[in-house]
Coordinates of C-alpha atoms in Angstrom, one line a residue:
T9 CA 183.3 108.3 110.7
L10 CA 186.5 106.3 110.1
G11 CA 187.1 105.1 106.6
G12 CA 186.3 105.8 103.1
T13 CA 183.3 105.5 100.8
G14 CA 183.0 104.0 97.4
K15 CA 183.5 100.7 95.7
Q16 CA 187.4 100.6 95.8
S17 CA 188.9 97.3 96.8
G18 CA 191.8 97.3 99.3
K19 CA 192.3 99.2 102.5
R20 CA 190.0 102.1 103.0
H21 CA 190.2 102.9 106.6
P22 CA 192.7 105.1 108.5
T23 CA 195.7 103.8 110.6
L24 CA 195.6 105.6 114.0
G25 CA 198.8 105.9 116.0
E26 CA 199.1 105.7 119.8
N27 CA 197.3 108.0 122.1
V28 CA 195.0 109.5 119.3
V29 CA 191.7 111.3 120.4
V30 CA 189.1 111.6 117.7
G31 CA 186.3 114.2 118.8
A32 CA 182.7 113.6 118.5
G33 CA 181.3 113.7 114.9
A34 CA 184.8 114.0 113.4
K35 CA 185.4 112.3 110.1
V36 CA 188.7 110.7 109.1
L37 CA 188.2 109.7 105.4
G38 CA 190.2 107.3 103.5
N39 CA 193.3 105.3 103.9
L40 CA 195.3 107.9 106.0
L41 CA 198.0 107.6 108.5
I42 CA 197.3 109.6 111.8
G43 CA 200.4 109.8 113.9
N44 CA 201.0 109.4 117.7
N45 CA 199.5 111.8 120.2
V46 CA 197.2 113.4 117.7
R47 CA 194.0 115.2 118.7
I48 CA 191.2 115.7 116.1
G49 CA 188.6 118.2 117.2
A50 CA 184.9 117.5 117.2
G51 CA 183.2 117.8 113.8
S52 CA 186.6 118.1 112.0
V53 CA 187.0 116.5 108.6
V54 CA 190.5 114.9 108.0
L55 CA 191.4 114.3 104.3
R56 CA 195.3 114.1 104.6
D57 CA 197.8 112.3 106.7
V58 CA 198.6 113.9 110.0
P59 CA 202.0 113.9 111.6
S60 CA 202.7 112.9 115.2
D61 CA 202.1 115.4 118.1
C62 CA 199.5 117.6 116.2
T63 CA 196.0 119.0 116.9
V64 CA 193.6 119.1 113.8
V65 CA 190.5 121.3 113.7
G66 CA 188.0 122.5 111.0
I67 CA 186.5 121.5 107.7
P68 CA 188.7 120.5 106.0
G69 CA 191.0 119.7 108.8
R70 CA 194.0 122.0 109.5
I71 CA 196.9 121.5 111.9
V72 CA 196.7 124.3 114.5
Y73 CA 199.2 122.9 117.0
K74 CA 202.4 121.0 116.0
S75 CA 204.5 119.5 118.9
G76 CA 202.7 121.8 121.4
V77 CA 203.6 125.0 119.3
R78 CA 200.7 127.0 117.7
V79 CA 200.9 127.0 113.9
N80 CA 200.2 130.6 112.8
P81 CA 197.0 130.8 110.7
L82 CA 197.0 132.5 107.3
E83 CA 197.0 136.3 107.9
H84 CA 194.7 137.6 105.2
G85 CA 195.6 141.2 106.1
S86 CA 199.2 140.8 105.1
L87 CA 198.7 139.0 101.9
P88 CA 199.8 140.8 98.7
D89 CA 197.0 142.3 96.8
S90 CA 197.2 140.5 93.5
E91 CA 194.8 142.9 91.7
A92 CA 197.0 145.9 92.8
V93 CA 200.0 144.1 91.5
A94 CA 198.3 143.4 88.2
I95 CA 197.1 146.9 87.7
R96 CA 200.6 148.4 88.7
S97 CA 202.3 146.2 86.1
L98 CA 199.7 147.3 83.4
L99 CA 200.2 150.9 84.2
D100 CA 203.9 150.4 84.1
R101 CA 203.6 148.7 80.8
I102 CA 201.3 151.5 79.4
E103 CA 203.9 154.2 80.6
S104 CA 206.7 152.2 78.8
L105 CA 204.7 152.1 75.6
E106 CA 203.8 155.8 75.8
Q107 CA 207.5 156.5 76.1
Q108 CA 208.3 154.4 73.0
V109 CA 205.5 156.0 71.0
K110 CA 206.9 159.5 72.0
S111 CA 210.4 158.5 71.0
L112 CA 209.1 157.2 67.5
Q113 CA 206.9 160.1 66.8
P114 CA 208.4 163.0 64.9
Q115 CA 208.2 166.2 66.9
H116 CA 205.4 168.4 65.6
S117 CA 204.8 171.7 67.0
V118 CA 201.2 173.0 66.8
S119 CA 201.0 176.4 65.4
L120 CA 197.8 178.3 65.1
T121 CA 197.4 181.6 63.4
S122 CA 194.5 182.8 65.6
A123 CA 192.2 181.4 68.2
A124 CA 189.3 181.5 65.7
D125 CA 191.1 178.9 63.5
F126 CA 190.5 176.3 66.2
N127 CA 187.3 174.4 66.2
A128 CA 186.8 172.5 69.5
A129 CA 184.0 170.5 68.2
N130 CA 186.2 168.7 65.7
F131 CA 188.2 167.1 68.6
N132 CA 186.4 164.3 70.7
S133 CA 188.8 164.5 73.6
V134 CA 188.8 168.4 73.9
P135 CA 185.7 169.7 75.7
A136 CA 183.4 172.0 73.6
V137 CA 183.4 174.5 76.2
L138 CA 187.1 175.2 75.7
E139 CA 187.7 178.8 76.4
L140 CA 190.0 180.2 73.7
G141 CA 192.5 182.6 74.8
S142 CA 195.8 183.2 73.5
N143 CA 197.3 180.9 70.7
V144 CA 199.8 179.6 73.3
A145 CA 197.1 178.5 75.6
V146 CA 195.2 176.8 72.9
A147 CA 198.2 175.0 71.6
E148 CA 199.0 173.8 75.2
K149 CA 195.3 172.5 75.6
I150 CA 195.5 170.7 72.3
E151 CA 199.0 169.1 73.3
L152 CA 197.5 167.8 76.4
A153 CA 194.5 166.4 74.6
V154 CA 196.4 164.9 71.8
T155 CA 199.1 163.2 74.0
P156 CA 197.5 161.6 77.1
S157 CA 199.9 160.3 79.7
C158 CA 199.5 157.6 82.3
Q159 CA 201.0 159.5 85.2
L160 CA 199.5 158.7 88.5
K161 CA 198.4 161.8 90.2
D162 CA 195.3 160.7 91.8
R163 CA 195.9 160.0 95.5
V164 CA 193.2 157.4 95.8
I165 CA 194.7 155.4 93.0
Q166 CA 198.1 155.7 94.4
E167 CA 196.9 154.5 97.8
F168 CA 195.2 151.5 96.2
L169 CA 198.4 150.6 94.4
D170 CA 200.5 150.9 97.5
G171 CA 198.3 148.5 99.3
T172 CA 196.4 150.7 101.8
G173 CA 193.1 149.9 100.1
I174 CA 190.3 152.2 98.9

């Protein structure tokens, strides 16, 4: 098929250069300029102008050879992982905000008179099965529960963010 469809007035057909081969079933749609020595593969659909000395294949048509040199296709394996980049920037932002909050909070030390004074059921983030040992151990567990951190210590998450995938 050579030409466009529709009710537009004016030129709707392509201009083919010298020594152009259009394969069987190929479609060149619209008022396009096809350069000299161009080969269009069978079944291809060309929607844009094609420079001289090219080979076009596919739907939509893509240039695979230009002046006899193969044009490298898009290598999907080496594209940046946009999701990992977004997650990394969000985690960096979370860590930055946590540092700002820590610098703004007054330093409070947790002091408990005895392990019996601590009621684990009152804290949603501390497991109810918290084994109460010494006051120091309880204070450390409360400190961990009250001040969460966004440090990446999980190897799977780190590998994902580094681009090796899951």
